[in-house]
Coordinates of C-alpha atoms in Angstrom, one line a residue:
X1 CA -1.2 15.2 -115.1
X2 CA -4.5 17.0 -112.9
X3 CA -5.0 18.8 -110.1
X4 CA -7.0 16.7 -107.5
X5 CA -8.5 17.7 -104.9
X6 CA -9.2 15.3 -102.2
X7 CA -11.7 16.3 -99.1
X8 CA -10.9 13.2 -96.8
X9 CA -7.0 13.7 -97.9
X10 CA -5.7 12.6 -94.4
X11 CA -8.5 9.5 -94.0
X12 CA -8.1 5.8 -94.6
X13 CA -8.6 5.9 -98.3
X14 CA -7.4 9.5 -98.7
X15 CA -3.7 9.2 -97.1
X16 CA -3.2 6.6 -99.5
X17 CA -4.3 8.2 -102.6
X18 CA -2.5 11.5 -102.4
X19 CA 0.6 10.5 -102.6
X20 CA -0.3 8.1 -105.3
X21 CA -1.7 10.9 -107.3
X22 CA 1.7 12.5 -106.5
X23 CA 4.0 10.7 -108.0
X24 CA 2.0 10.2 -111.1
X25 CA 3.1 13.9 -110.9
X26 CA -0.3 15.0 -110.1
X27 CA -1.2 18.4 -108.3
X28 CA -2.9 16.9 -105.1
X29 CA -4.9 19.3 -102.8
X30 CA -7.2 18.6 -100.1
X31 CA -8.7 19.9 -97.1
X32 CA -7.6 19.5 -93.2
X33 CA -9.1 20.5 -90.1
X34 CA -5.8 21.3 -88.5
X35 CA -2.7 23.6 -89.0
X36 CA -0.5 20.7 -88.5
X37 CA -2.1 18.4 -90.9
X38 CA -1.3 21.0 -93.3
X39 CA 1.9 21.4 -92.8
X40 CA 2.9 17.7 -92.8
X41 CA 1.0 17.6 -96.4
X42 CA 3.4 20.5 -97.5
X43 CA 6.7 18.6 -96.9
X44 CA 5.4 15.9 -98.8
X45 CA 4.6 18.7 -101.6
X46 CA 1.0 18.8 -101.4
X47 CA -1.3 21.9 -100.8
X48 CA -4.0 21.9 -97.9
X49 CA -6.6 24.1 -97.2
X50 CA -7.5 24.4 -93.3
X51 CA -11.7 23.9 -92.8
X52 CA -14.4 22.4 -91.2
X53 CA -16.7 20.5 -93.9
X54 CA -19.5 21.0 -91.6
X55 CA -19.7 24.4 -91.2
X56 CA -17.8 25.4 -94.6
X57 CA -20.3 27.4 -96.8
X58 CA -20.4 26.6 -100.3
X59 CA -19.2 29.6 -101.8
X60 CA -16.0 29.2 -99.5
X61 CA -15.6 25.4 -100.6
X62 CA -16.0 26.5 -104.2
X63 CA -13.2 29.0 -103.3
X64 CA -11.0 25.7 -102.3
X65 CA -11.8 24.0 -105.3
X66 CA -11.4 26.5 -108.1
X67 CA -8.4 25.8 -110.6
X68 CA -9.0 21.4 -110.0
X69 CA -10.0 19.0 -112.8
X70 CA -11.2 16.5 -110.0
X71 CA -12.6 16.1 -106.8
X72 CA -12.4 13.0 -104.7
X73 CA -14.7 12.8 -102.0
X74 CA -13.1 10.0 -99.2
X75 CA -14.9 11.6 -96.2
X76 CA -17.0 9.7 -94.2
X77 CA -18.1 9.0 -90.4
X78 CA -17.7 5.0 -91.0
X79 CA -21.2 4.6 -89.4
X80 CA -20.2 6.9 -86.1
X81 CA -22.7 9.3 -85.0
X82 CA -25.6 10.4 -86.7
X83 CA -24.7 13.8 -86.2
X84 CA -21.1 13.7 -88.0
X85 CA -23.3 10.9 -90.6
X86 CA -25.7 13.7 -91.6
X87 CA -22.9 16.4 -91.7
X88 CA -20.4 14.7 -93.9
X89 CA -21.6 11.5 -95.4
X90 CA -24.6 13.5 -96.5
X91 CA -25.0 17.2 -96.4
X92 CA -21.1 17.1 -96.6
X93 CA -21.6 15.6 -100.0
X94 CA -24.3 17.6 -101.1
X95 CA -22.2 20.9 -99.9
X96 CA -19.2 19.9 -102.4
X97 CA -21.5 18.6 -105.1
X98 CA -23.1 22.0 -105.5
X99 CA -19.5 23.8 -104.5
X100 CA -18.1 22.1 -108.1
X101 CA -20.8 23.3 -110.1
X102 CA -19.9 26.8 -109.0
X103 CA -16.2 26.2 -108.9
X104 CA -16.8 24.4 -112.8
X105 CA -14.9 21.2 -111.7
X106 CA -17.1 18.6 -113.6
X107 CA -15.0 15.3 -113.0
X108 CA -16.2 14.2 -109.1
X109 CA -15.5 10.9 -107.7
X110 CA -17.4 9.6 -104.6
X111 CA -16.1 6.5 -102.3
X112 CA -19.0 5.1 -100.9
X113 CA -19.8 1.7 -99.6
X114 CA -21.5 -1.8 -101.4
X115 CA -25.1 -1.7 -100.4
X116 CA -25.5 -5.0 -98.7
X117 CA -22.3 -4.7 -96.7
X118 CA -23.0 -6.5 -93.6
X119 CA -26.4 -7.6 -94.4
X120 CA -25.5 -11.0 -92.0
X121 CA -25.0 -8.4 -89.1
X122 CA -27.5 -7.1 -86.8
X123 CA -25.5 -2.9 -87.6
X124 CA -27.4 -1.2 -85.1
X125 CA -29.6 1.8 -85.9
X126 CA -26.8 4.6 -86.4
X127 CA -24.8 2.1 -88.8
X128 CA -28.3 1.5 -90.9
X129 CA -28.7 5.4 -91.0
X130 CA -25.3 5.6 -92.2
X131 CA -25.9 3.1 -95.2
X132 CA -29.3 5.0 -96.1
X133 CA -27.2 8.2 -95.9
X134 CA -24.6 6.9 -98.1
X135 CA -27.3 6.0 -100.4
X136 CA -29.2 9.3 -100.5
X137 CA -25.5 10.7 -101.1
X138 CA -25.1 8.0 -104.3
X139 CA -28.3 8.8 -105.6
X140 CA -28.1 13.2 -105.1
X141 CA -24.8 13.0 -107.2
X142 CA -25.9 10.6 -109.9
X143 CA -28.6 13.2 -110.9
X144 CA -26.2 15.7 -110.6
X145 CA -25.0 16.8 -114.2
X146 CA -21.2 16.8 -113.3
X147 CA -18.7 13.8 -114.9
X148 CA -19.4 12.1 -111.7
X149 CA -18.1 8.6 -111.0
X150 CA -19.0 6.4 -107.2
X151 CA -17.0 3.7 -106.4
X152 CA -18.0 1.1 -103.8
X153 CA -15.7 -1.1 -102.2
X154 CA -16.7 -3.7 -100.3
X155 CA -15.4 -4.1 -96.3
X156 CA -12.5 -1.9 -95.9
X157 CA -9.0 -3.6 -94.1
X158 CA -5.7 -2.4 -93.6
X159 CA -2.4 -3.8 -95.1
X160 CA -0.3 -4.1 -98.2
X161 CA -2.6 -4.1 -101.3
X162 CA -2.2 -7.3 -103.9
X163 CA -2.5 -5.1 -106.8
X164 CA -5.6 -6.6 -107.9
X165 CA -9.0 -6.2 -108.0
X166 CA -12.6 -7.0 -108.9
X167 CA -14.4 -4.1 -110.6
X168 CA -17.4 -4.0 -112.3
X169 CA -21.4 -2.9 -112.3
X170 CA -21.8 -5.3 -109.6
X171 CA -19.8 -7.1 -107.1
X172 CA -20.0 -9.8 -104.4
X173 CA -19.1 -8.2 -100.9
X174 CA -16.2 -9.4 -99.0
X175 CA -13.2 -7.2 -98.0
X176 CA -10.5 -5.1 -99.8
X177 CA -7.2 -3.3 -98.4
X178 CA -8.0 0.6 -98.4
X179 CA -4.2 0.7 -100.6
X180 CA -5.8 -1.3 -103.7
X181 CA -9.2 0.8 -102.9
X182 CA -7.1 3.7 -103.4
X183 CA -4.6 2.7 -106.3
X184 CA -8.1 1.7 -108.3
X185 CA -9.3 5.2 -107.8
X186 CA -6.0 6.9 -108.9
X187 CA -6.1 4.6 -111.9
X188 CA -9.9 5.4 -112.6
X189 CA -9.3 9.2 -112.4
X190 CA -6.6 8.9 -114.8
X191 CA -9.0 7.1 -117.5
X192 CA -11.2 10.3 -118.8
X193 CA -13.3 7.4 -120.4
X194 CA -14.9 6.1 -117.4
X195 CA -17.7 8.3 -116.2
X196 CA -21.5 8.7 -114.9
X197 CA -20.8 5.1 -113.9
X198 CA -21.1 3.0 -110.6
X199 CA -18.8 0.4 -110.1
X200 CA -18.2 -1.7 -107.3
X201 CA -15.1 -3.2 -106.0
X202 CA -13.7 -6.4 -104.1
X203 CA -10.4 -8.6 -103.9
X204 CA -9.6 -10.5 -107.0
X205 CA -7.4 -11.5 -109.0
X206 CA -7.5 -8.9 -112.1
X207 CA -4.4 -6.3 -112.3
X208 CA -5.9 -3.3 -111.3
X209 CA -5.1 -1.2 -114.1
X210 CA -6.7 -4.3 -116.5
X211 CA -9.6 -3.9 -114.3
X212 CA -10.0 -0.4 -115.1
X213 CA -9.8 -0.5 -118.8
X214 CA -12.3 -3.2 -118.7
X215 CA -14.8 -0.7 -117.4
X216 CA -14.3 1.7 -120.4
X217 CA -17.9 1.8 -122.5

């Protein structure tokens, strides 16, 4: 069992995970920007903390995440304004990077997104900015000394998840349901093995928690 703290608990990945993590009989924590949000994550028996990633200090993040053993960083503007880009898909990450080494939570997981994602597309200059963002945020906590760990999944979809993936080093790009995205990463925080490691994700036909335990060095 851990304590988990998710920031990005009530997003497409994040809703999922949480109460994944939960029954495992994880402690699951996050943060929310709203009162109610919180209290709909208490009935379910999970601890929120009310704040603005944005304009959250790092001292008062570190506050949030003292007592975790992870942190799961699901956050993101999905290629939305530059403005929310900068503030959570990169100085957002940056904020919470530094926040765990003050807190002392070394494990720290990042979704972020396969590189060439979309590369057929013509993305439009705030999407582009969004990848280079997500890519300055990959590279910031790589050569960060926490236990850090940055999963990729390729293009996100809604839907039941086939409880199997394709996870390794390097992937082809194609689309994955946020549920197996997010029932990989409970598995992968669960294997204290796996760490300081990319690994990118995609439909396949390997059971998920196989595909985990494949990644083990």
């Amino acid at each position: 069992m851990a304590d988990v703290f998710i920031i990005g608990i009530t997003g497409g990945v994040g809703r999922l995970l949480a109460p994944k993590l939960h029954s495992r009989g994880d402690t699951v924590r996050g943060l929310v920007r709203r009162d109610d949000q919180q209290a709909e994550l208490a009935t379910q028996g999970m601890d929120a903390r009310v704040g603005d990633l944005s304009s959250m200090t790092v001292d008062e993040l570190a506050a949030a995440f003292r007592g975790a053993d992870a942190i799961v960083f699901s956050a993101g503007s999905n290629g939305g304004s530059r403005e929310v880009t900068k503030a959570v898909d990169g100085e957002g990450v940056a904020k919470a990077i530094a926040a765990a080494h003050l807190a002392g939570v070394e494990r720290f997981a990042l979704v972020s997104v396969l590189p060439e994602s979309w590369r057929e597309r013509d993305l439009g200059e705030e999407v582009e900015y969004y990848f280079a963002v997500k890519k300055e945020a990959d590279i910031a906590l790589s050569r960060s000394e926490l236990n850090w760990l940055i999963l990729r999944p390729s293009l996100l979809v809604d839907g039941p998840g086939a409880g199997a993936v394709s996870l390794g080093p390097a992937e082809f790009h194609g689309q994955i349901t946020r549920d197996d995205v997010a029932a990989t990463l409970a598995e992968l925080l669960h294997e204290p093995r796996i760490g300081r490691q990319i690994l990118e994700l995609n439909t396949g036909s390997t059971p998920i928690e196989e595909a985990v335990r494949a990644n083990v060095r």
